[in-house]
mmCIF file of C-alpha atoms in Angstrom:
data_model
loop_
_atom_site.group_PDB
_atom_site.id
_atom_site.type_symbol
_atom_site.label_atom_id
_atom_site.label_comp_id
_atom_site.label_asym_id
_atom_site.label_seq_id
_atom_site.Cartn_x
_atom_site.Cartn_y
_atom_site.Cartn_z
ATOM 1 C CA MET A 214 98.234 142.347 91.837
ATOM 2 C CA ILE A 215 97.224 138.909 93.731
ATOM 3 C CA ASP A 216 100.316 136.575 94.234
ATOM 4 C CA GLN A 217 98.951 133.203 92.492
ATOM 5 C CA PRO A 218 100.008 129.988 94.725
ATOM 6 C CA SER A 219 103.070 128.033 93.594
ATOM 7 C CA ALA A 220 102.807 124.932 91.853
ATOM 8 C CA GLY A 221 104.824 123.764 94.639
ATOM 9 C CA SER A 222 101.515 124.462 97.044
ATOM 10 C CA ARG A 223 97.890 124.161 97.092
ATOM 11 C CA VAL A 224 94.194 126.660 98.590
ATOM 12 C CA THR A 225 93.081 125.837 101.329
ATOM 13 C CA SER A 226 90.531 128.426 104.142
ATOM 14 C CA GLY A 227 92.334 131.510 101.644
ATOM 15 C CA ALA A 228 96.015 130.279 102.906
ATOM 16 C CA ILE A 229 98.789 128.391 100.551
ATOM 17 C CA ALA A 230 99.726 124.986 102.555
ATOM 18 C CA PRO A 231 103.179 124.332 101.999
ATOM 19 C CA SER A 232 103.927 121.484 99.149
ATOM 20 C CA VAL A 233 105.611 119.118 101.828
ATOM 21 C CA LEU A 234 102.877 119.675 104.238
ATOM 22 C CA TRP A 235 100.007 118.139 101.412
ATOM 23 C CA LYS A 236 102.864 115.515 100.081
ATOM 24 C CA ALA A 237 102.793 114.203 103.228
ATOM 25 C CA PHE A 238 99.113 114.170 103.645
ATOM 26 C CA ASP A 239 99.159 112.423 99.905
ATOM 27 C CA VAL A 240 101.710 110.280 101.876
ATOM 28 C CA LEU A 241 99.677 109.452 104.514
ATOM 29 C CA SER A 242 96.233 108.794 102.563
ATOM 30 C CA ALA A 243 97.855 105.678 101.241
ATOM 31 C CA PHE A 244 97.156 103.651 103.610
ATOM 32 C CA ASN A 245 93.946 102.136 104.639
ATOM 33 C CA HIS A 246 92.356 99.569 106.023
ATOM 34 C CA LYS A 247 93.353 96.847 104.177
ATOM 35 C CA GLU A 248 96.843 97.989 103.145
ATOM 36 C CA ARG A 249 97.754 99.307 106.878
ATOM 37 C CA VAL A 250 102.034 97.982 106.238
ATOM 38 C CA LEU A 251 102.705 99.307 102.202
ATOM 39 C CA THR A 252 105.925 99.907 100.847
ATOM 40 C CA LEU A 253 107.429 103.105 99.267
ATOM 41 C CA ALA A 254 106.638 101.275 95.863
ATOM 42 C CA GLN A 255 103.436 100.965 96.494
ATOM 43 C CA ILE A 256 103.382 104.584 98.378
ATOM 44 C CA ALA A 257 104.235 106.348 95.872
ATOM 45 C CA ARG A 258 102.165 104.334 93.443
ATOM 46 C CA GLN A 259 99.099 105.669 95.304
ATOM 47 C CA SER A 260 100.017 109.368 96.426
ATOM 48 C CA GLY A 261 100.759 109.442 92.469
ATOM 49 C CA LEU A 262 104.429 111.170 94.180
ATOM 50 C CA PRO A 263 107.813 110.272 92.358
ATOM 51 C CA LYS A 264 109.660 108.048 94.668
ATOM 52 C CA SER A 265 112.481 110.040 95.925
ATOM 53 C CA THR A 266 110.187 112.567 96.741
ATOM 54 C CA VAL A 267 107.997 109.803 98.558
ATOM 55 C CA HIS A 268 111.705 108.290 99.998
ATOM 56 C CA ARG A 269 112.047 111.711 101.626
ATOM 57 C CA VAL A 270 108.272 112.730 103.519
ATOM 58 C CA LEU A 271 108.681 109.094 104.566
ATOM 59 C CA ALA A 272 112.173 110.431 106.778
ATOM 60 C CA MET A 273 110.243 113.498 107.993
ATOM 61 C CA LEU A 274 107.257 111.788 108.895
ATOM 62 C CA ALA A 275 109.185 108.645 110.563
ATOM 63 C CA ASP A 276 111.622 111.560 112.395
ATOM 64 C CA ILE A 277 107.893 112.735 113.797
ATOM 65 C CA GLY A 278 106.721 109.852 114.940
ATOM 66 C CA ALA A 279 103.778 110.317 112.327
ATOM 67 C CA VAL A 280 104.880 106.418 110.011
ATOM 68 C CA GLU A 281 106.671 103.460 111.169
ATOM 69 C CA PRO A 282 109.663 100.784 108.979
ATOM 70 C CA HIS A 283 107.992 97.656 109.496
ATOM 71 C CA GLU A 284 107.941 94.380 107.834
ATOM 72 C CA GLY A 285 110.087 96.423 105.036
ATOM 73 C CA GLY A 286 107.363 99.270 104.664
ATOM 74 C CA TYR A 287 106.596 101.477 106.144
ATOM 75 C CA ARG A 288 103.224 101.572 107.996
ATOM 76 C CA ILE A 289 101.248 104.650 110.987
ATOM 77 C CA GLY A 290 102.659 104.797 113.857
ATOM 78 C CA LEU A 291 100.967 105.682 116.966
ATOM 79 C CA ARG A 292 101.530 108.890 117.170
ATOM 80 C CA MET A 293 98.525 109.458 114.614
ATOM 81 C CA PHE A 294 96.880 107.461 117.506
ATOM 82 C CA THR A 295 97.531 109.593 120.503
ATOM 83 C CA LEU A 296 96.624 112.304 117.826
ATOM 84 C CA GLY A 297 93.746 111.349 116.545
ATOM 85 C CA ALA A 298 91.605 109.760 120.195
ATOM 86 C CA LEU A 299 92.117 114.589 120.895
ATOM 87 C CA PRO A 300 89.607 115.332 118.481
ATOM 88 C CA PRO A 301 85.568 115.719 119.747
ATOM 89 C CA GLU A 302 84.277 113.115 117.489
ATOM 90 C CA ALA A 303 86.999 110.407 119.687
ATOM 91 C CA ALA A 304 85.071 112.129 122.927
ATOM 92 C CA LEU A 305 82.103 110.992 121.615
ATOM 93 C CA ARG A 306 82.830 107.817 119.952
ATOM 94 C CA GLU A 307 84.133 107.178 123.746
ATOM 95 C CA THR A 308 81.427 107.794 125.303
ATOM 96 C CA ALA A 309 78.324 106.285 122.943
ATOM 97 C CA LEU A 310 80.548 102.985 122.760
ATOM 98 C CA MET A 311 77.997 101.983 126.104
ATOM 99 C CA HIS A 312 74.658 102.944 124.522
ATOM 100 C CA MET A 313 76.074 101.619 121.054
ATOM 101 C CA GLU A 314 76.650 97.983 122.768
ATOM 102 C CA GLU A 315 73.609 98.212 124.686
ATOM 103 C CA LEU A 316 71.242 98.609 121.379
ATOM 104 C CA HIS A 317 73.463 96.119 119.996
ATOM 105 C CA ARG A 318 72.049 93.565 121.752
ATOM 106 C CA TYR A 319 68.859 95.230 121.883
ATOM 107 C CA THR A 320 68.425 94.709 117.953
ATOM 108 C CA GLY A 321 71.425 91.983 116.844
ATOM 109 C CA GLN A 322 72.154 93.247 114.152
ATOM 110 C CA THR A 323 74.839 95.554 112.372
ATOM 111 C CA LEU A 324 74.882 99.769 114.126
ATOM 112 C CA HIS A 325 76.876 102.373 112.442
ATOM 113 C CA LEU A 326 77.969 106.036 114.334
ATOM 114 C CA ALA A 327 78.762 108.131 111.712
ATOM 115 C CA VAL A 328 79.273 112.537 111.681
ATOM 116 C CA LEU A 329 78.688 114.635 108.294
ATOM 117 C CA ARG A 330 82.033 116.576 106.576
ATOM 118 C CA GLY A 331 80.510 118.354 103.776
ATOM 119 C CA ALA A 332 79.060 116.462 101.509
ATOM 120 C CA ASP A 333 80.150 112.870 103.419
ATOM 121 C CA VAL A 334 79.489 110.237 106.178
ATOM 122 C CA VAL A 335 82.826 109.832 108.842
ATOM 123 C CA TYR A 336 82.025 106.858 110.803
ATOM 124 C CA LEU A 337 82.519 106.938 113.745
ATOM 125 C CA GLU A 338 82.334 103.289 115.157
ATOM 126 C CA LYS A 339 80.408 99.960 113.669
ATOM 127 C CA LEU A 340 79.301 97.078 115.422
ATOM 128 C CA PRO A 341 78.998 94.073 113.554
ATOM 129 C CA SER A 342 76.779 91.620 113.662
ATOM 130 C CA ARG A 343 76.806 88.038 111.469
ATOM 131 C CA LYS A 344 73.255 88.062 111.408
ATOM 132 C CA SER A 345 73.891 90.897 109.427
ATOM 133 C CA LEU A 346 75.241 90.960 105.937
ATOM 134 C CA PRO A 347 78.936 92.944 105.673
ATOM 135 C CA THR A 348 77.461 96.962 104.737
ATOM 136 C CA PRO A 349 80.595 99.108 103.256
ATOM 137 C CA ALA A 350 80.630 101.547 106.225
ATOM 138 C CA THR A 351 84.072 101.438 107.384
ATOM 139 C CA VAL A 352 85.012 102.941 110.583
ATOM 140 C CA GLY A 353 87.908 106.688 109.687
ATOM 141 C CA ASP A 354 86.262 106.036 106.455
ATOM 142 C CA ARG A 355 83.398 108.031 104.128
ATOM 143 C CA LEU A 356 80.412 107.649 102.499
ATOM 144 C CA PRO A 357 78.342 110.625 100.465
ATOM 145 C CA ALA A 358 75.939 111.352 102.739
ATOM 146 C CA HIS A 359 73.174 111.105 100.819
ATOM 147 C CA CYS A 360 73.499 107.797 99.799
ATOM 148 C CA THR A 361 73.282 106.577 103.462
ATOM 149 C CA ALA A 362 70.835 106.421 106.316
ATOM 150 C CA VAL A 363 72.713 108.431 109.024
ATOM 151 C CA GLY A 364 73.821 110.712 106.120
ATOM 152 C CA LYS A 365 70.509 111.875 104.814
ATOM 153 C CA VAL A 366 69.489 112.822 108.764
ATOM 154 C CA LEU A 367 72.593 114.560 109.583
ATOM 155 C CA LEU A 368 71.998 116.650 106.174
ATOM 156 C CA ALA A 369 68.554 116.923 107.934
ATOM 157 C CA TYR A 370 69.055 117.477 111.247
ATOM 158 C CA SER A 371 71.635 119.977 109.941
ATOM 159 C CA GLY A 372 71.270 123.181 108.993
ATOM 160 C CA ASP A 373 69.643 124.777 105.527
ATOM 161 C CA SER A 374 73.374 126.438 104.271
ATOM 162 C CA ILE A 375 74.715 122.627 105.572
ATOM 163 C CA ALA A 376 72.614 120.756 103.767
ATOM 164 C CA ALA A 377 73.267 123.128 100.981
ATOM 165 C CA THR A 378 76.374 123.267 100.865
ATOM 166 C CA ALA A 379 77.089 119.814 100.195
ATOM 167 C CA LEU A 380 74.519 119.086 98.115
ATOM 168 C CA ALA A 381 76.694 121.928 95.656
ATOM 169 C CA GLY A 382 78.471 119.391 93.867
ATOM 170 C CA PRO A 383 77.842 115.459 91.698
ATOM 171 C CA LEU A 384 75.803 113.742 93.054
ATOM 172 C CA GLN A 385 77.640 109.448 93.802
ATOM 173 C CA ARG A 386 75.382 106.613 93.236
ATOM 174 C CA ARG A 387 76.119 103.388 94.722
ATOM 175 C CA THR A 388 73.293 101.496 93.752
ATOM 176 C CA ALA A 389 70.394 101.522 90.937
ATOM 177 C CA LYS A 390 68.138 103.034 94.294
ATOM 178 C CA SER A 391 70.459 105.468 95.470
ATOM 179 C CA LEU A 392 68.799 109.504 94.578
ATOM 180 C CA ALA A 393 69.859 111.214 91.743
ATOM 181 C CA THR A 394 69.035 114.509 91.932
ATOM 182 C CA THR A 395 68.655 117.258 94.901
ATOM 183 C CA ASP A 396 64.736 117.800 94.246
ATOM 184 C CA GLN A 397 65.207 113.916 95.138
ATOM 185 C CA ILE A 398 66.834 114.244 98.036
ATOM 186 C CA ARG A 399 65.238 117.534 99.344
ATOM 187 C CA SER A 400 61.883 116.328 99.550
ATOM 188 C CA GLN A 401 63.591 112.881 101.788
ATOM 189 C CA LEU A 402 65.038 115.570 103.520
ATOM 190 C CA GLU A 403 61.213 116.940 104.291
ATOM 191 C CA THR A 404 60.146 113.856 105.732
ATOM 192 C CA ILE A 405 62.856 112.463 106.774
ATOM 193 C CA ARG A 406 62.539 115.632 109.415
ATOM 194 C CA ALA A 407 58.690 115.304 109.791
ATOM 195 C CA ARG A 408 59.419 111.511 111.282
ATOM 196 C CA GLY A 409 62.244 111.735 113.068
ATOM 197 C CA TYR A 410 64.082 109.578 111.321
ATOM 198 C CA ALA A 411 65.386 108.471 108.115
ATOM 199 C CA ASP A 412 66.242 105.181 105.844
ATOM 200 C CA ASP A 413 68.157 103.548 103.621
ATOM 201 C CA ARG A 414 65.916 101.073 100.895
ATOM 202 C CA GLU A 415 69.495 99.503 99.408
ATOM 203 C CA GLU A 416 70.942 103.113 98.139
ATOM 204 C CA ALA A 417 74.383 102.801 99.538
ATOM 205 C CA ALA A 418 74.370 98.883 98.662
ATOM 206 C CA ASP A 419 72.766 96.144 96.858
ATOM 207 C CA GLY A 420 70.657 94.152 99.501
ATOM 208 C CA LEU A 421 70.668 96.234 102.542
ATOM 209 C CA ALA A 422 68.670 98.972 104.436
ATOM 210 C CA CYS A 423 69.656 100.835 106.736
ATOM 211 C CA MET A 424 67.415 102.999 109.583
ATOM 212 C CA ALA A 425 68.841 106.011 111.815
ATOM 213 C CA VAL A 426 68.247 108.663 113.878
ATOM 214 C CA PRO A 427 69.972 111.875 115.025
ATOM 215 C CA VAL A 428 71.504 112.288 118.023
ATOM 216 C CA MET A 429 70.452 115.484 118.653
ATOM 217 C CA ARG A 430 72.426 118.781 120.380
ATOM 218 C CA GLY A 431 69.295 121.512 120.918
ATOM 219 C CA ASP A 432 67.818 121.706 117.425
ATOM 220 C CA ARG A 433 71.065 120.495 115.517
ATOM 221 C CA ALA A 434 72.542 117.292 115.735
ATOM 222 C CA VAL A 435 76.081 115.987 116.076
ATOM 223 C CA ALA A 436 76.211 112.615 114.982
ATOM 224 C CA ALA A 437 73.641 110.108 113.933
ATOM 225 C CA VAL A 438 73.518 106.692 114.777
ATOM 226 C CA SER A 439 71.810 103.559 112.523
ATOM 227 C CA VAL A 440 70.927 99.662 112.662
ATOM 228 C CA ALA A 441 71.834 97.754 109.485
ATOM 229 C CA PHE A 442 69.762 94.851 108.036
ATOM 230 C CA PRO A 443 68.740 92.913 105.663
ATOM 231 C CA ALA A 444 66.643 94.285 102.380
ATOM 232 C CA SER A 445 64.128 91.581 102.954
ATOM 233 C CA ALA A 446 63.677 91.318 107.140
ATOM 234 C CA GLY A 447 61.324 94.161 106.225
ATOM 235 C CA SER A 448 60.228 98.564 106.543
ATOM 236 C CA GLY A 449 62.222 98.434 110.053
ATOM 237 C CA GLN A 450 59.851 100.073 111.820
ATOM 238 C CA VAL A 451 60.191 98.155 114.436
ATOM 239 C CA LEU A 452 63.712 99.187 115.502
ATOM 240 C CA VAL A 453 62.602 103.718 115.804
ATOM 241 C CA SER A 454 62.629 103.033 118.918
ATOM 242 C CA ALA A 455 64.579 101.072 120.110
ATOM 243 C CA LEU A 456 67.445 103.717 118.421
ATOM 244 C CA ARG A 457 65.635 106.350 119.059
ATOM 245 C CA GLN A 458 66.801 105.474 123.152
ATOM 246 C CA ALA A 459 70.115 105.273 122.050
ATOM 247 C CA ALA A 460 70.278 108.513 120.472
ATOM 248 C CA VAL A 461 69.141 110.673 123.408
ATOM 249 C CA ALA A 462 71.007 108.600 126.224
ATOM 250 C CA ILE A 463 74.330 109.635 123.972
ATOM 251 C CA SER A 464 73.166 112.896 123.515
ATOM 252 C CA ARG A 465 72.464 112.890 126.952
ATOM 253 C CA SER A 466 75.860 111.565 128.010
ATOM 254 C CA THR A 467 78.065 113.862 125.238
ATOM 255 C CA ALA A 468 76.895 117.758 126.495
ATOM 256 C CA THR A 469 79.891 119.255 126.587
ATOM 257 C CA VAL A 470 80.797 116.792 123.995
ATOM 258 C CA SER A 471 77.622 117.811 121.236
ATOM 259 C CA THR A 472 79.304 121.642 122.132
ATOM 260 C CA ASP A 473 82.391 121.420 121.052
ATOM 261 C CA LEU A 474 80.931 119.127 117.809
ATOM 262 C CA LEU A 475 78.682 121.536 116.767
ATOM 263 C CA ALA A 476 81.519 124.639 116.811
ATOM 264 C CA SER A 477 83.537 122.137 114.961
ATOM 265 C CA ILE A 478 80.792 122.298 111.589
ATOM 266 C CA GLU A 479 79.449 125.450 111.957
#
């Protein structure tokens, strides 16, 4: 007879995770860029956990420095910042930043650096511009990969199995111009591989366009860099050459980091 996970645990990667571990992540996930300090009641509401459970979990997280009491509520602790600096993605961001800053000065537009995780892209860096429209990307947050230029170029250069897995679930649409079917996406991925870059014409946000190129390690993309600009400003073709130069420079500067990143997505 096969043991079933208890009501207070979840299955992940073939193993049963203790209930308290998931509850701790539920509590931590209640925080976001707009709400950096939350009360116990707010955390309970956003995590879906009872206040008594949240109070107990917060006490444990505070003991290890994962959260800190602050102004009548709680905020993410500095220990999480320390741990967050350990993944290869953090090293990639740090090394890529000087090349992105040079590209930022050249284009005068908003830049993004992102990696692929499942069906989403996770943004590692964003250099905003007053010239460009606001973008929905926030450092540390996710967007559906098929709705963004960075996401599509990562899907195109991350291998067939990874792309197939990412496109297996329901496809979220962010605007009326977001790609709606896997056939549309697969057709675009073929085009992206043929020309070496991806574009997004108001697929992630109305009025916003992006051009993106992959940061390669061998024949695989470990990250992508993009330029965002108003869709009314044109096709963005003029930006591709500068994007490619920046991506090559990032790849050369992060050879060891890129190897670690490849291992983490396989």
